[in-house]
Amino acid sequence: SGVVDPRCVVRKSGMQPGHRLILTKPLGTGTIFAAHMRLKAKGSWITGAVSSMLQSSKAAAACLRRYGVGASTDVTGFGLIGHLAEMTKASGVAARLRLAAGPLLDGARETIAQGLLSSLHPQNVRLRRAVANVEEAGGASCYPVLYDPQTAGGLLASVPPERAEDCLAELRQLGYLGAAIIGTVESRGDQERPISIDI
């Protein structure tokens, strides 16, 4: 529990068409620790994942506010798709992700390729109903990481397009070296499934 100044609250419901989607930390804690439990993870992968988990998002949140963040949430147990689906629903918009732009922890690509997935992963995959082109995107090798449950994951935020690159540069200066622009917010229109994935 805690106290927050109502003027500083950033909600899930403020995304606007044209906004860029920024992810402040790489994905992959779920699959890397699933591999660790099976004694198939390299020590350097675990060290990297723990370092990412220990990095506070406080400075990232302040940075996003300085650049006019529209909406934000932390990426945790529901994975990137689950949390993005919540944001698109709350904001009444759609989103287009660039799969190749998504940052991954060292080792995540290898563990995903081996099918070493978290026990929560199958539950998250049910959220594929939010993806418009799931048949096409599902063939990409890194597609499963979109459903990977995160522990102490980064922030997913929408930022005005004219400020996104400067925001990303400052995030990296602040030590969020895995931060990336991973997609764009679009108008919802009449599409039933709000998320599209470019591979």
mmCIF file with all atom_site columns, C-alpha atoms in Angstrom:
data_model
loop_
_atom_site.group_PDB
_atom_site.id
_atom_site.type_symbol
_atom_site.label_atom_id
_atom_site.label_alt_id
_atom_site.label_comp_id
_atom_site.label_asym_id
_atom_site.label_entity_id
_atom_site.label_seq_id
_atom_site.pdbx_PDB_ins_code
_atom_site.Cartn_x
_atom_site.Cartn_y
_atom_site.Cartn_z
_atom_site.occupancy
_atom_site.B_iso_or_equiv
_atom_site.pdbx_formal_charge
_atom_site.auth_seq_id
_atom_site.auth_comp_id
_atom_site.auth_asym_id
_atom_site.auth_atom_id
_atom_site.pdbx_PDB_model_num
ATOM 1   C CA . SER A 1 1   ? 0.000   0.000   0.000   1.00 0.00 ? 1   SER A CA 1
ATOM 2   C CA . GLY A 1 2   ? 1.096   3.588   -0.408  1.00 0.00 ? 2   GLY A CA 1
ATOM 3   C CA . VAL A 1 3   ? 0.142   7.171   -1.143  1.00 0.00 ? 3   VAL A CA 1
ATOM 4   C CA . VAL A 1 4   ? 0.302   8.878   -4.529  1.00 0.00 ? 4   VAL A CA 1
ATOM 5   C CA . ASP A 1 5   ? -0.287  12.426  -5.709  1.00 0.00 ? 5   ASP A CA 1
ATOM 6   C CA . PRO A 1 6   ? -3.354  12.160  -7.997  1.00 0.00 ? 6   PRO A CA 1
ATOM 7   C CA . ARG A 1 7   ? -1.721  14.639  -10.385 1.00 0.00 ? 7   ARG A CA 1
ATOM 8   C CA . CYS A 1 8   ? 1.138   12.214  -10.980 1.00 0.00 ? 8   CYS A CA 1
ATOM 9   C CA . VAL A 1 9   ? -0.831  9.027   -11.605 1.00 0.00 ? 9   VAL A CA 1
ATOM 10  C CA . VAL A 1 10  ? -0.127  7.348   -14.939 1.00 0.00 ? 10  VAL A CA 1
ATOM 11  C CA . ARG A 1 11  ? -2.908  4.972   -15.946 1.00 0.00 ? 11  ARG A CA 1
ATOM 12  C CA . LYS A 1 12  ? -3.345  2.222   -18.536 1.00 0.00 ? 12  LYS A CA 1
ATOM 13  C CA . SER A 1 13  ? -6.020  4.244   -20.307 1.00 0.00 ? 13  SER A CA 1
ATOM 14  C CA . GLY A 1 14  ? -4.077  7.133   -21.867 1.00 0.00 ? 14  GLY A CA 1
ATOM 15  C CA . MET A 1 15  ? -2.701  5.681   -25.104 1.00 0.00 ? 15  MET A CA 1
ATOM 16  C CA . GLN A 1 16  ? -3.363  7.741   -28.224 1.00 0.00 ? 16  GLN A CA 1
ATOM 17  C CA . PRO A 1 17  ? -3.063  6.748   -31.899 1.00 0.00 ? 17  PRO A CA 1
ATOM 18  C CA . GLY A 1 18  ? 0.414   7.600   -33.123 1.00 0.00 ? 18  GLY A CA 1
ATOM 19  C CA . HIS A 1 19  ? 2.072   7.129   -29.755 1.00 0.00 ? 19  HIS A CA 1
ATOM 20  C CA . ARG A 1 20  ? 5.183   4.964   -29.747 1.00 0.00 ? 20  ARG A CA 1
ATOM 21  C CA . LEU A 1 21  ? 5.394   1.979   -27.411 1.00 0.00 ? 21  LEU A CA 1
ATOM 22  C CA . ILE A 1 22  ? 8.513   1.879   -25.262 1.00 0.00 ? 22  ILE A CA 1
ATOM 23  C CA . LEU A 1 23  ? 9.630   -1.111  -23.196 1.00 0.00 ? 23  LEU A CA 1
ATOM 24  C CA . THR A 1 24  ? 12.225  -0.224  -20.560 1.00 0.00 ? 24  THR A CA 1
ATOM 25  C CA . LYS A 1 25  ? 13.670  -3.699  -19.829 1.00 0.00 ? 25  LYS A CA 1
ATOM 26  C CA . PRO A 1 26  ? 14.301  -6.795  -21.940 1.00 0.00 ? 26  PRO A CA 1
ATOM 27  C CA . LEU A 1 27  ? 12.038  -9.844  -21.770 1.00 0.00 ? 27  LEU A CA 1
ATOM 28  C CA . GLY A 1 28  ? 12.895  -13.398 -20.820 1.00 0.00 ? 28  GLY A CA 1
ATOM 29  C CA . THR A 1 29  ? 13.010  -13.968 -17.057 1.00 0.00 ? 29  THR A CA 1
ATOM 30  C CA . GLY A 1 30  ? 10.368  -16.686 -17.214 1.00 0.00 ? 30  GLY A CA 1
ATOM 31  C CA . THR A 1 31  ? 12.058  -18.830 -19.832 1.00 0.00 ? 31  THR A CA 1
ATOM 32  C CA . ILE A 1 32  ? 15.551  -18.317 -18.400 1.00 0.00 ? 32  ILE A CA 1
ATOM 33  C CA . PHE A 1 33  ? 14.540  -19.444 -14.927 1.00 0.00 ? 33  PHE A CA 1
ATOM 34  C CA . ALA A 1 34  ? 12.559  -22.337 -16.387 1.00 0.00 ? 34  ALA A CA 1
ATOM 35  C CA . ALA A 1 35  ? 15.825  -23.410 -18.022 1.00 0.00 ? 35  ALA A CA 1
ATOM 36  C CA . HIS A 1 36  ? 17.668  -22.882 -14.742 1.00 0.00 ? 36  HIS A CA 1
ATOM 37  C CA . MET A 1 37  ? 15.274  -25.253 -12.959 1.00 0.00 ? 37  MET A CA 1
ATOM 38  C CA . ARG A 1 38  ? 16.153  -27.883 -15.567 1.00 0.00 ? 38  ARG A CA 1
ATOM 39  C CA . LEU A 1 39  ? 19.900  -27.180 -15.185 1.00 0.00 ? 39  LEU A CA 1
ATOM 40  C CA . LYS A 1 40  ? 20.063  -25.908 -18.762 1.00 0.00 ? 40  LYS A CA 1
ATOM 41  C CA . ALA A 1 41  ? 20.851  -22.221 -18.193 1.00 0.00 ? 41  ALA A CA 1
ATOM 42  C CA . LYS A 1 42  ? 24.305  -20.696 -18.359 1.00 0.00 ? 42  LYS A CA 1
ATOM 43  C CA . GLY A 1 43  ? 25.489  -18.850 -15.276 1.00 0.00 ? 43  GLY A CA 1
ATOM 44  C CA . SER A 1 44  ? 25.888  -15.632 -17.256 1.00 0.00 ? 44  SER A CA 1
ATOM 45  C CA . TRP A 1 45  ? 22.231  -15.827 -18.312 1.00 0.00 ? 45  TRP A CA 1
ATOM 46  C CA . ILE A 1 46  ? 21.105  -16.086 -14.699 1.00 0.00 ? 46  ILE A CA 1
ATOM 47  C CA . THR A 1 47  ? 23.392  -13.247 -13.648 1.00 0.00 ? 47  THR A CA 1
ATOM 48  C CA . GLY A 1 48  ? 22.013  -11.042 -16.399 1.00 0.00 ? 48  GLY A CA 1
ATOM 49  C CA . ALA A 1 49  ? 18.406  -11.869 -15.543 1.00 0.00 ? 49  ALA A CA 1
ATOM 50  C CA . VAL A 1 50  ? 18.920  -11.184 -11.839 1.00 0.00 ? 50  VAL A CA 1
ATOM 51  C CA . SER A 1 51  ? 20.627  -7.866  -12.608 1.00 0.00 ? 51  SER A CA 1
ATOM 52  C CA . SER A 1 52  ? 17.676  -6.834  -14.745 1.00 0.00 ? 52  SER A CA 1
ATOM 53  C CA . MET A 1 53  ? 15.207  -7.869  -12.036 1.00 0.00 ? 53  MET A CA 1
ATOM 54  C CA . LEU A 1 54  ? 17.087  -5.858  -9.421  1.00 0.00 ? 54  LEU A CA 1
ATOM 55  C CA . GLN A 1 55  ? 17.081  -2.669  -11.484 1.00 0.00 ? 55  GLN A CA 1
ATOM 56  C CA . SER A 1 56  ? 14.500  -0.266  -10.081 1.00 0.00 ? 56  SER A CA 1
ATOM 57  C CA . SER A 1 57  ? 11.977  1.306   -12.454 1.00 0.00 ? 57  SER A CA 1
ATOM 58  C CA . LYS A 1 58  ? 11.798  4.514   -10.412 1.00 0.00 ? 58  LYS A CA 1
ATOM 59  C CA . ALA A 1 59  ? 14.109  6.532   -12.675 1.00 0.00 ? 59  ALA A CA 1
ATOM 60  C CA . ALA A 1 60  ? 12.439  5.102   -15.788 1.00 0.00 ? 60  ALA A CA 1
ATOM 61  C CA . ALA A 1 61  ? 9.000   6.178   -14.541 1.00 0.00 ? 61  ALA A CA 1
ATOM 62  C CA . ALA A 1 62  ? 10.238  9.714   -13.882 1.00 0.00 ? 62  ALA A CA 1
ATOM 63  C CA . CYS A 1 63  ? 11.824  9.835   -17.325 1.00 0.00 ? 63  CYS A CA 1
ATOM 64  C CA . LEU A 1 64  ? 8.631   8.715   -19.028 1.00 0.00 ? 64  LEU A CA 1
ATOM 65  C CA . ARG A 1 65  ? 6.691   11.447  -17.225 1.00 0.00 ? 65  ARG A CA 1
ATOM 66  C CA . ARG A 1 66  ? 9.158   14.071  -18.445 1.00 0.00 ? 66  ARG A CA 1
ATOM 67  C CA . TYR A 1 67  ? 8.450   13.026  -22.023 1.00 0.00 ? 67  TYR A CA 1
ATOM 68  C CA . GLY A 1 68  ? 4.674   13.179  -21.776 1.00 0.00 ? 68  GLY A CA 1
ATOM 69  C CA . VAL A 1 69  ? 3.818   9.520   -21.203 1.00 0.00 ? 69  VAL A CA 1
ATOM 70  C CA . GLY A 1 70  ? 0.236   8.779   -22.151 1.00 0.00 ? 70  GLY A CA 1
ATOM 71  C CA . ALA A 1 71  ? -0.201  5.412   -20.452 1.00 0.00 ? 71  ALA A CA 1
ATOM 72  C CA . SER A 1 72  ? 2.000   2.882   -18.719 1.00 0.00 ? 72  SER A CA 1
ATOM 73  C CA . THR A 1 73  ? 2.035   -0.369  -16.786 1.00 0.00 ? 73  THR A CA 1
ATOM 74  C CA . ASP A 1 74  ? 4.650   -2.793  -15.557 1.00 0.00 ? 74  ASP A CA 1
ATOM 75  C CA . VAL A 1 75  ? 5.167   -6.038  -17.441 1.00 0.00 ? 75  VAL A CA 1
ATOM 76  C CA . THR A 1 76  ? 4.877   -8.912  -14.983 1.00 0.00 ? 76  THR A CA 1
ATOM 77  C CA . GLY A 1 77  ? 3.106   -12.250 -14.808 1.00 0.00 ? 77  GLY A CA 1
ATOM 78  C CA . PHE A 1 78  ? 0.723   -11.843 -17.749 1.00 0.00 ? 78  PHE A CA 1
ATOM 79  C CA . GLY A 1 79  ? 3.579   -11.234 -20.196 1.00 0.00 ? 79  GLY A CA 1
ATOM 80  C CA . LEU A 1 80  ? 3.872   -8.461  -22.753 1.00 0.00 ? 80  LEU A CA 1
ATOM 81  C CA . ILE A 1 81  ? 0.762   -9.434  -24.718 1.00 0.00 ? 81  ILE A CA 1
ATOM 82  C CA . GLY A 1 82  ? -1.386  -9.691  -21.604 1.00 0.00 ? 82  GLY A CA 1
ATOM 83  C CA . HIS A 1 83  ? -0.431  -6.281  -20.298 1.00 0.00 ? 83  HIS A CA 1
ATOM 84  C CA . LEU A 1 84  ? -0.631  -4.622  -23.715 1.00 0.00 ? 84  LEU A CA 1
ATOM 85  C CA . ALA A 1 85  ? -4.103  -6.106  -24.207 1.00 0.00 ? 85  ALA A CA 1
ATOM 86  C CA . GLU A 1 86  ? -5.177  -4.480  -20.940 1.00 0.00 ? 86  GLU A CA 1
ATOM 87  C CA . MET A 1 87  ? -3.843  -1.122  -22.126 1.00 0.00 ? 87  MET A CA 1
ATOM 88  C CA . THR A 1 88  ? -5.506  -1.273  -25.542 1.00 0.00 ? 88  THR A CA 1
ATOM 89  C CA . LYS A 1 89  ? -8.830  -2.171  -23.944 1.00 0.00 ? 89  LYS A CA 1
ATOM 90  C CA . ALA A 1 90  ? -8.616  0.612   -21.359 1.00 0.00 ? 90  ALA A CA 1
ATOM 91  C CA . SER A 1 91  ? -7.586  3.165   -24.008 1.00 0.00 ? 91  SER A CA 1
ATOM 92  C CA . GLY A 1 92  ? -9.941  2.060   -26.788 1.00 0.00 ? 92  GLY A CA 1
ATOM 93  C CA . VAL A 1 93  ? -7.087  1.734   -29.282 1.00 0.00 ? 93  VAL A CA 1
ATOM 94  C CA . ALA A 1 94  ? -5.119  -0.893  -31.195 1.00 0.00 ? 94  ALA A CA 1
ATOM 95  C CA . ALA A 1 95  ? -1.375  -1.552  -31.220 1.00 0.00 ? 95  ALA A CA 1
ATOM 96  C CA . ARG A 1 96  ? 1.170   -2.826  -33.715 1.00 0.00 ? 96  ARG A CA 1
ATOM 97  C CA . LEU A 1 97  ? 4.278   -4.538  -32.333 1.00 0.00 ? 97  LEU A CA 1
ATOM 98  C CA . ARG A 1 98  ? 7.568   -5.055  -34.171 1.00 0.00 ? 98  ARG A CA 1
ATOM 99  C CA . LEU A 1 99  ? 8.685   -8.457  -32.948 1.00 0.00 ? 99  LEU A CA 1
ATOM 100 C CA . ALA A 1 100 ? 12.267  -7.965  -34.079 1.00 0.00 ? 100 ALA A CA 1
ATOM 101 C CA . ALA A 1 101 ? 12.529  -4.756  -32.022 1.00 0.00 ? 101 ALA A CA 1
ATOM 102 C CA . GLY A 1 102 ? 11.638  -6.457  -28.738 1.00 0.00 ? 102 GLY A CA 1
ATOM 103 C CA . PRO A 1 103 ? 14.657  -6.579  -26.412 1.00 0.00 ? 103 PRO A CA 1
ATOM 104 C CA . LEU A 1 104 ? 15.578  -9.993  -24.998 1.00 0.00 ? 104 LEU A CA 1
ATOM 105 C CA . LEU A 1 105 ? 17.759  -10.991 -22.088 1.00 0.00 ? 105 LEU A CA 1
ATOM 106 C CA . ASP A 1 106 ? 20.901  -12.916 -22.977 1.00 0.00 ? 106 ASP A CA 1
ATOM 107 C CA . GLY A 1 107 ? 19.951  -16.568 -23.278 1.00 0.00 ? 107 GLY A CA 1
ATOM 108 C CA . ALA A 1 108 ? 16.220  -16.032 -23.816 1.00 0.00 ? 108 ALA A CA 1
ATOM 109 C CA . ARG A 1 109 ? 16.440  -16.689 -27.535 1.00 0.00 ? 109 ARG A CA 1
ATOM 110 C CA . GLU A 1 110 ? 18.224  -19.987 -26.883 1.00 0.00 ? 110 GLU A CA 1
ATOM 111 C CA . THR A 1 111 ? 15.893  -21.173 -24.126 1.00 0.00 ? 111 THR A CA 1
ATOM 112 C CA . ILE A 1 112 ? 12.779  -20.277 -26.132 1.00 0.00 ? 112 ILE A CA 1
ATOM 113 C CA . ALA A 1 113 ? 14.179  -22.229 -29.085 1.00 0.00 ? 113 ALA A CA 1
ATOM 114 C CA . GLN A 1 114 ? 14.596  -25.268 -26.830 1.00 0.00 ? 114 GLN A CA 1
ATOM 115 C CA . GLY A 1 115 ? 11.008  -25.014 -25.617 1.00 0.00 ? 115 GLY A CA 1
ATOM 116 C CA . LEU A 1 116 ? 12.086  -24.268 -22.053 1.00 0.00 ? 116 LEU A CA 1
ATOM 117 C CA . LEU A 1 117 ? 9.075   -22.286 -20.892 1.00 0.00 ? 117 LEU A CA 1
ATOM 118 C CA . SER A 1 118 ? 7.648   -21.173 -17.575 1.00 0.00 ? 118 SER A CA 1
ATOM 119 C CA . SER A 1 119 ? 4.820   -23.206 -16.059 1.00 0.00 ? 119 SER A CA 1
ATOM 120 C CA . LEU A 1 120 ? 2.692   -20.037 -16.373 1.00 0.00 ? 120 LEU A CA 1
ATOM 121 C CA . HIS A 1 121 ? 3.355   -19.768 -20.093 1.00 0.00 ? 121 HIS A CA 1
ATOM 122 C CA . PRO A 1 122 ? 0.434   -21.935 -21.298 1.00 0.00 ? 122 PRO A CA 1
ATOM 123 C CA . GLN A 1 123 ? -1.997  -19.832 -19.287 1.00 0.00 ? 123 GLN A CA 1
ATOM 124 C CA . ASN A 1 124 ? -0.656  -16.649 -20.885 1.00 0.00 ? 124 ASN A CA 1
ATOM 125 C CA . VAL A 1 125 ? -0.880  -18.120 -24.386 1.00 0.00 ? 125 VAL A CA 1
ATOM 126 C CA . ARG A 1 126 ? -4.650  -18.068 -24.024 1.00 0.00 ? 126 ARG A CA 1
ATOM 127 C CA . LEU A 1 127 ? -4.319  -14.290 -24.432 1.00 0.00 ? 127 LEU A CA 1
ATOM 128 C CA . ARG A 1 128 ? -3.477  -14.862 -28.113 1.00 0.00 ? 128 ARG A CA 1
ATOM 129 C CA . ARG A 1 129 ? -7.137  -14.093 -28.714 1.00 0.00 ? 129 ARG A CA 1
ATOM 130 C CA . ALA A 1 130 ? -6.061  -10.432 -28.602 1.00 0.00 ? 130 ALA A CA 1
ATOM 131 C CA . VAL A 1 131 ? -3.684  -10.901 -31.574 1.00 0.00 ? 131 VAL A CA 1
ATOM 132 C CA . ALA A 1 132 ? -5.173  -10.240 -35.014 1.00 0.00 ? 132 ALA A CA 1
ATOM 133 C CA . ASN A 1 133 ? -2.559  -12.138 -37.055 1.00 0.00 ? 133 ASN A CA 1
ATOM 134 C CA . VAL A 1 134 ? -1.691  -14.929 -34.622 1.00 0.00 ? 134 VAL A CA 1
ATOM 135 C CA . GLU A 1 135 ? -1.404  -17.545 -37.396 1.00 0.00 ? 135 GLU A CA 1
ATOM 136 C CA . GLU A 1 136 ? 1.225   -15.526 -39.256 1.00 0.00 ? 136 GLU A CA 1
ATOM 137 C CA . ALA A 1 137 ? 3.140   -14.237 -36.221 1.00 0.00 ? 137 ALA A CA 1
ATOM 138 C CA . GLY A 1 138 ? 3.075   -17.584 -34.446 1.00 0.00 ? 138 GLY A CA 1
ATOM 139 C CA . GLY A 1 139 ? 5.618   -19.006 -36.853 1.00 0.00 ? 139 GLY A CA 1
ATOM 140 C CA . ALA A 1 140 ? 8.355   -16.591 -35.769 1.00 0.00 ? 140 ALA A CA 1
ATOM 141 C CA . SER A 1 141 ? 11.023  -18.155 -33.567 1.00 0.00 ? 141 SER A CA 1
ATOM 142 C CA . CYS A 1 142 ? 10.802  -15.488 -30.847 1.00 0.00 ? 142 CYS A CA 1
ATOM 143 C CA . TYR A 1 143 ? 7.003   -15.264 -30.842 1.00 0.00 ? 143 TYR A CA 1
ATOM 144 C CA . PRO A 1 144 ? 6.628   -17.276 -27.578 1.00 0.00 ? 144 PRO A CA 1
ATOM 145 C CA . VAL A 1 145 ? 8.548   -14.636 -25.594 1.00 0.00 ? 145 VAL A CA 1
ATOM 146 C CA . LEU A 1 146 ? 5.560   -12.298 -25.980 1.00 0.00 ? 146 LEU A CA 1
ATOM 147 C CA . TYR A 1 147 ? 3.740   -14.533 -23.479 1.00 0.00 ? 147 TYR A CA 1
ATOM 148 C CA . ASP A 1 148 ? 6.705   -15.080 -21.167 1.00 0.00 ? 148 ASP A CA 1
ATOM 149 C CA . PRO A 1 149 ? 5.749   -14.157 -17.568 1.00 0.00 ? 149 PRO A CA 1
ATOM 150 C CA . GLN A 1 150 ? 8.170   -11.619 -16.143 1.00 0.00 ? 150 GLN A CA 1
ATOM 151 C CA . THR A 1 151 ? 9.420   -11.139 -12.624 1.00 0.00 ? 151 THR A CA 1
ATOM 152 C CA . ALA A 1 152 ? 10.284  -7.489  -11.918 1.00 0.00 ? 152 ALA A CA 1
ATOM 153 C CA . GLY A 1 153 ? 9.902   -6.712  -15.611 1.00 0.00 ? 153 GLY A CA 1
ATOM 154 C CA . GLY A 1 154 ? 10.161  -3.287  -17.160 1.00 0.00 ? 154 GLY A CA 1
ATOM 155 C CA . LEU A 1 155 ? 7.604   -0.605  -17.863 1.00 0.00 ? 155 LEU A CA 1
ATOM 156 C CA . LEU A 1 156 ? 5.534   -0.604  -21.044 1.00 0.00 ? 156 LEU A CA 1
ATOM 157 C CA . ALA A 1 157 ? 4.583   2.941   -21.968 1.00 0.00 ? 157 ALA A CA 1
ATOM 158 C CA . SER A 1 158 ? 3.127   5.026   -24.764 1.00 0.00 ? 158 SER A CA 1
ATOM 159 C CA . VAL A 1 159 ? 4.913   8.278   -25.600 1.00 0.00 ? 159 VAL A CA 1
ATOM 160 C CA . PRO A 1 160 ? 4.123   10.982  -28.175 1.00 0.00 ? 160 PRO A CA 1
ATOM 161 C CA . PRO A 1 161 ? 5.952   10.164  -31.435 1.00 0.00 ? 161 PRO A CA 1
ATOM 162 C CA . GLU A 1 162 ? 7.907   13.407  -31.580 1.00 0.00 ? 162 GLU A CA 1
ATOM 163 C CA . ARG A 1 163 ? 9.400   12.728  -28.142 1.00 0.00 ? 163 ARG A CA 1
ATOM 164 C CA . ALA A 1 164 ? 9.935   8.976   -28.272 1.00 0.00 ? 164 ALA A CA 1
ATOM 165 C CA . GLU A 1 165 ? 13.516  8.916   -29.583 1.00 0.00 ? 165 GLU A CA 1
ATOM 166 C CA . ASP A 1 166 ? 14.683  11.502  -27.049 1.00 0.00 ? 166 ASP A CA 1
ATOM 167 C CA . CYS A 1 167 ? 12.925  9.585   -24.282 1.00 0.00 ? 167 CYS A CA 1
ATOM 168 C CA . LEU A 1 168 ? 14.636  6.367   -25.361 1.00 0.00 ? 168 LEU A CA 1
ATOM 169 C CA . ALA A 1 169 ? 18.035  8.073   -25.440 1.00 0.00 ? 169 ALA A CA 1
ATOM 170 C CA . GLU A 1 170 ? 17.575  9.361   -21.891 1.00 0.00 ? 170 GLU A CA 1
ATOM 171 C CA . LEU A 1 171 ? 16.399  5.977   -20.641 1.00 0.00 ? 171 LEU A CA 1
ATOM 172 C CA . ARG A 1 172 ? 19.601  4.437   -21.946 1.00 0.00 ? 172 ARG A CA 1
ATOM 173 C CA . GLN A 1 173 ? 21.660  7.203   -20.350 1.00 0.00 ? 173 GLN A CA 1
ATOM 174 C CA . LEU A 1 174 ? 19.940  6.346   -17.073 1.00 0.00 ? 174 LEU A CA 1
ATOM 175 C CA . GLY A 1 175 ? 21.139  2.754   -17.358 1.00 0.00 ? 175 GLY A CA 1
ATOM 176 C CA . TYR A 1 176 ? 18.155  1.067   -19.016 1.00 0.00 ? 176 TYR A CA 1
ATOM 177 C CA . LEU A 1 177 ? 20.374  -0.298  -21.751 1.00 0.00 ? 177 LEU A CA 1
ATOM 178 C CA . GLY A 1 178 ? 17.771  -2.767  -22.993 1.00 0.00 ? 178 GLY A CA 1
ATOM 179 C CA . ALA A 1 179 ? 15.070  -0.126  -23.478 1.00 0.00 ? 179 ALA A CA 1
ATOM 180 C CA . ALA A 1 180 ? 13.557  -0.075  -26.963 1.00 0.00 ? 180 ALA A CA 1
ATOM 181 C CA . ILE A 1 181 ? 10.744  1.322   -29.062 1.00 0.00 ? 181 ILE A CA 1
ATOM 182 C CA . ILE A 1 182 ? 8.761   -1.804  -29.864 1.00 0.00 ? 182 ILE A CA 1
ATOM 183 C CA . GLY A 1 183 ? 5.649   -0.603  -31.628 1.00 0.00 ? 183 GLY A CA 1
ATOM 184 C CA . THR A 1 184 ? 3.012   1.998   -32.396 1.00 0.00 ? 184 THR A CA 1
ATOM 185 C CA . VAL A 1 185 ? -0.462  2.776   -31.101 1.00 0.00 ? 185 VAL A CA 1
ATOM 186 C CA . GLU A 1 186 ? -3.153  2.798   -33.794 1.00 0.00 ? 186 GLU A CA 1
ATOM 187 C CA . SER A 1 187 ? -6.832  3.643   -34.079 1.00 0.00 ? 187 SER A CA 1
ATOM 188 C CA . ARG A 1 188 ? -9.053  0.765   -33.017 1.00 0.00 ? 188 ARG A CA 1
ATOM 189 C CA . GLY A 1 189 ? -11.606 0.968   -35.787 1.00 0.00 ? 189 GLY A CA 1
ATOM 190 C CA . ASP A 1 190 ? -13.945 -2.013  -35.845 1.00 0.00 ? 190 ASP A CA 1
ATOM 191 C CA . GLN A 1 191 ? -11.289 -4.708  -35.488 1.00 0.00 ? 191 GLN A CA 1
ATOM 192 C CA . GLU A 1 192 ? -12.135 -7.329  -32.889 1.00 0.00 ? 192 GLU A CA 1
ATOM 193 C CA . ARG A 1 193 ? -8.528  -8.180  -32.005 1.00 0.00 ? 193 ARG A CA 1
ATOM 194 C CA . PRO A 1 194 ? -6.519  -5.095  -31.042 1.00 0.00 ? 194 PRO A CA 1
ATOM 195 C CA . ILE A 1 195 ? -2.896  -6.267  -31.419 1.00 0.00 ? 195 ILE A CA 1
ATOM 196 C CA . SER A 1 196 ? -1.035  -6.873  -34.671 1.00 0.00 ? 196 SER A CA 1
ATOM 197 C CA . ILE A 1 197 ? 2.527   -8.203  -34.832 1.00 0.00 ? 197 ILE A CA 1
ATOM 198 C CA . ASP A 1 198 ? 5.019   -7.405  -37.586 1.00 0.00 ? 198 ASP A CA 1
ATOM 199 C CA . ILE A 1 199 ? 7.633   -10.125 -37.924 1.00 0.00 ? 199 ILE A CA 1
#
